[in-house]
Tab-separated table of N, CA and C and ligand atoms in Angstrom:
chain	number	residue	atom	x	y	z
A	15	UNK	N	9.200	-13.189	18.098
A	15	UNK	CA	10.419	-12.410	18.072
A	15	UNK	C	10.049	-10.938	18.048
A	16	UNK	N	10.989	-10.106	18.470
A	16	UNK	CA	10.728	-8.684	18.633
A	16	UNK	C	11.723	-7.883	17.800
A	17	UNK	N	11.209	-6.912	17.094
A	17	UNK	CA	12.051	-5.968	16.375
A	17	UNK	C	11.885	-4.591	17.000
A	18	UNK	N	12.968	-3.855	17.091
A	18	UNK	CA	12.951	-2.504	17.640
A	18	UNK	C	13.636	-1.561	16.664
A	19	UNK	N	13.037	-0.388	16.454
A	19	UNK	CA	13.701	0.642	15.661
A	19	UNK	C	14.609	1.440	16.574
A	20	UNK	N	15.916	1.309	16.368
A	20	UNK	CA	16.900	1.980	17.218
A	20	UNK	C	17.428	3.255	16.571
A	21	UNK	N	16.833	3.655	15.449
A	21	UNK	CA	17.256	4.911	14.836
A	21	UNK	C	16.034	5.814	14.677
A	22	UNK	N	16.140	6.852	13.872
A	22	UNK	CA	15.070	7.845	13.769
A	22	UNK	C	14.019	7.489	12.726
A	23	UNK	N	14.174	6.322	12.099
A	23	UNK	CA	13.312	5.968	10.975
A	23	UNK	C	12.279	4.904	11.364
A	24	UNK	N	11.130	4.902	10.691
A	24	UNK	CA	10.230	3.755	10.800
A	24	UNK	C	10.766	2.617	9.929
A	25	UNK	N	10.421	1.400	10.308
A	25	UNK	CA	10.839	0.231	9.535
A	25	UNK	C	9.686	-0.758	9.447
A	26	UNK	N	9.777	-1.637	8.483
A	26	UNK	CA	8.776	-2.695	8.313
A	26	UNK	C	9.512	-3.921	7.788
A	27	UNK	N	9.458	-5.007	8.556
A	27	UNK	CA	10.316	-6.156	8.301
A	27	UNK	C	9.579	-7.245	7.534
A	28	UNK	N	10.238	-7.732	6.492
A	28	UNK	CA	9.730	-8.827	5.680
A	28	UNK	C	10.790	-9.926	5.655
A	29	UNK	N	10.415	-11.152	6.014
A	29	UNK	CA	11.351	-12.280	5.959
A	29	UNK	C	11.206	-13.072	4.679
A	30	UNK	N	10.349	-12.626	3.783
A	30	UNK	CA	10.254	-13.270	2.486
A	30	UNK	C	9.294	-14.439	2.465
A	31	UNK	N	8.772	-14.731	1.290
A	31	UNK	CA	7.862	-15.861	1.077
A	31	UNK	C	6.658	-15.821	2.008
A	32	UNK	N	6.282	-14.633	2.438
A	32	UNK	CA	5.127	-14.496	3.305
A	32	UNK	C	5.351	-15.018	4.711
A	33	UNK	N	6.610	-15.313	5.069
A	33	UNK	CA	6.877	-15.905	6.378
A	33	UNK	C	6.499	-14.947	7.503
A	34	UNK	N	7.019	-13.749	7.458
A	34	UNK	CA	6.724	-12.739	8.478
A	34	UNK	C	6.766	-11.381	7.822
A	35	UNK	N	5.715	-10.611	7.977
A	35	UNK	CA	5.741	-9.203	7.593
A	35	UNK	C	5.173	-8.428	8.773
A	36	UNK	N	5.966	-7.532	9.338
A	36	UNK	CA	5.486	-6.740	10.467
A	36	UNK	C	4.713	-5.527	9.962
A	37	UNK	N	3.939	-4.929	10.849
A	37	UNK	CA	3.461	-3.576	10.603
A	37	UNK	C	4.668	-2.642	10.646
A	38	UNK	N	4.525	-1.469	10.057
A	38	UNK	CA	5.577	-0.467	10.187
A	38	UNK	C	5.637	-0.023	11.642
A	39	UNK	N	6.859	0.184	12.148
A	39	UNK	CA	7.037	0.621	13.530
A	39	UNK	C	8.042	1.747	13.555
A	40	UNK	N	7.761	2.747	14.378
A	40	UNK	CA	8.530	3.977	14.379
A	40	UNK	C	9.707	3.950	15.333
A	41	UNK	N	10.408	5.061	15.355
A	41	UNK	CA	11.606	5.197	16.184
A	41	UNK	C	11.296	4.850	17.636
A	42	UNK	N	12.067	3.936	18.196
A	42	UNK	CA	11.916	3.542	19.587
A	42	UNK	C	10.797	2.559	19.838
A	43	UNK	N	10.000	2.265	18.816
A	43	UNK	CA	8.889	1.333	18.991
A	43	UNK	C	9.363	-0.101	18.817
A	44	UNK	N	8.609	-1.013	19.438
A	44	UNK	CA	8.875	-2.440	19.322
A	44	UNK	C	7.669	-3.104	18.687
A	45	UNK	N	7.940	-4.118	17.884
A	45	UNK	CA	6.860	-4.902	17.306
A	45	UNK	C	7.163	-6.382	17.548
A	46	UNK	N	6.170	-7.114	18.022
A	46	UNK	CA	6.341	-8.539	18.309
A	46	UNK	C	5.537	-9.344	17.302
A	47	UNK	N	6.180	-10.316	16.692
A	47	UNK	CA	5.520	-11.185	15.723
A	47	UNK	C	5.933	-12.627	15.979
A	48	UNK	N	5.103	-13.538	15.521
A	48	UNK	CA	5.422	-14.957	15.676
A	48	UNK	C	6.517	-15.342	14.692
A	49	UNK	N	7.504	-16.062	15.174
A	49	UNK	CA	8.595	-16.510	14.306
A	49	UNK	C	8.087	-17.597	13.358
A	50	UNK	N	8.737	-17.726	12.201
A	50	UNK	CA	8.369	-18.810	11.296
A	50	UNK	C	8.519	-20.161	11.997
A	51	UNK	N	7.656	-21.112	11.668
A	51	UNK	CA	7.698	-22.410	12.313
A	51	UNK	C	8.839	-23.284	11.838
A	52	UNK	N	9.341	-23.000	10.659
A	52	UNK	CA	10.382	-23.838	10.054
A	52	UNK	C	11.762	-23.319	10.430
A	53	UNK	N	12.579	-24.118	11.151
A	53	UNK	CA	13.936	-23.689	11.465
A	53	UNK	C	14.732	-23.443	10.184
A	54	UNK	N	15.333	-22.269	10.086
A	54	UNK	CA	16.100	-21.908	8.893
A	54	UNK	C	16.727	-20.551	9.135
A	55	UNK	N	17.584	-20.155	8.214
A	55	UNK	CA	18.086	-18.793	8.201
A	55	UNK	C	17.298	-18.028	7.147
A	56	UNK	N	16.637	-16.990	7.576
A	56	UNK	CA	15.751	-16.216	6.709
A	56	UNK	C	16.408	-14.892	6.340
A	57	UNK	N	16.304	-14.542	5.068
A	57	UNK	CA	16.773	-13.227	4.626
A	57	UNK	C	15.768	-12.171	5.034
A	58	UNK	N	16.257	-11.129	5.643
A	58	UNK	CA	15.421	-10.047	6.173
A	58	UNK	C	15.590	-8.826	5.281
A	59	UNK	N	14.463	-8.174	4.976
A	59	UNK	CA	14.538	-6.911	4.250
A	59	UNK	C	13.557	-5.938	4.891
A	60	UNK	N	13.915	-4.668	4.892
A	60	UNK	CA	13.002	-3.629	5.349
A	60	UNK	C	12.237	-3.119	4.134
A	61	UNK	N	10.915	-3.235	4.190
A	61	UNK	CA	10.110	-2.826	3.033
A	61	UNK	C	10.171	-1.327	2.786
A	62	UNK	N	10.490	-0.560	3.830
A	62	UNK	CA	10.555	0.897	3.684
A	62	UNK	C	11.938	1.363	3.231
A	63	UNK	N	12.933	0.516	3.432
A	63	UNK	CA	14.313	0.844	3.055
A	63	UNK	C	14.922	-0.406	2.410
A	64	UNK	N	14.668	-0.619	1.139
A	64	UNK	CA	15.067	-1.882	0.499
A	64	UNK	C	16.563	-2.172	0.536
A	65	UNK	N	17.378	-1.179	0.862
A	65	UNK	CA	18.805	-1.476	0.989
A	65	UNK	C	19.146	-2.038	2.370
A	66	UNK	N	18.194	-1.985	3.315
A	66	UNK	CA	18.427	-2.568	4.646
A	66	UNK	C	18.146	-4.056	4.581
A	67	UNK	N	19.171	-4.841	4.782
A	67	UNK	CA	19.022	-6.283	4.708
A	67	UNK	C	19.756	-6.946	5.865
A	68	UNK	N	19.353	-8.143	6.156
A	68	UNK	CA	20.009	-8.910	7.217
A	68	UNK	C	19.491	-10.322	7.185
A	69	UNK	N	19.786	-11.067	8.219
A	69	UNK	CA	19.296	-12.425	8.325
A	69	UNK	C	18.748	-12.656	9.732
A	70	UNK	N	17.805	-13.564	9.824
A	70	UNK	CA	17.268	-14.018	11.101
A	70	UNK	C	17.392	-15.529	11.129
A	71	UNK	N	18.015	-16.053	12.167
A	71	UNK	CA	18.165	-17.499	12.283
A	71	UNK	C	17.121	-18.024	13.254
A	72	UNK	N	16.272	-18.922	12.756
A	72	UNK	CA	15.262	-19.574	13.596
A	72	UNK	C	15.777	-20.970	13.930
A	73	UNK	N	16.001	-21.193	15.217
A	73	UNK	CA	16.544	-22.474	15.662
A	73	UNK	C	15.403	-23.441	15.967
A	74	UNK	N	15.727	-24.718	15.942
A	74	UNK	CA	14.765	-25.753	16.325
A	74	UNK	C	14.518	-25.641	17.823
A	75	UNK	N	13.260	-25.532	18.200
A	75	UNK	CA	12.928	-25.374	19.619
A	75	UNK	C	13.243	-26.647	20.407
A	76	UNK	N	13.441	-27.753	19.694
A	76	UNK	CA	13.790	-29.006	20.373
A	76	UNK	C	12.613	-29.546	21.122
B	293	CU	CU1	13.787	0.434	7.408
């Protein structure tokens, strides 16, 4: 999966429980990481901005 910083700030994404932690990536940059293997909805937090939260849904590849 790919994350892109669409604002002026760097971000660093953590899906919790060691599932996915990206390197920090700056404005306009993209970072590609392997999605967790377990289908689930993961809580997303930005380690650089702890108030930035969201979810990522990993579907079963079938
Ligand atoms: Cu951030």
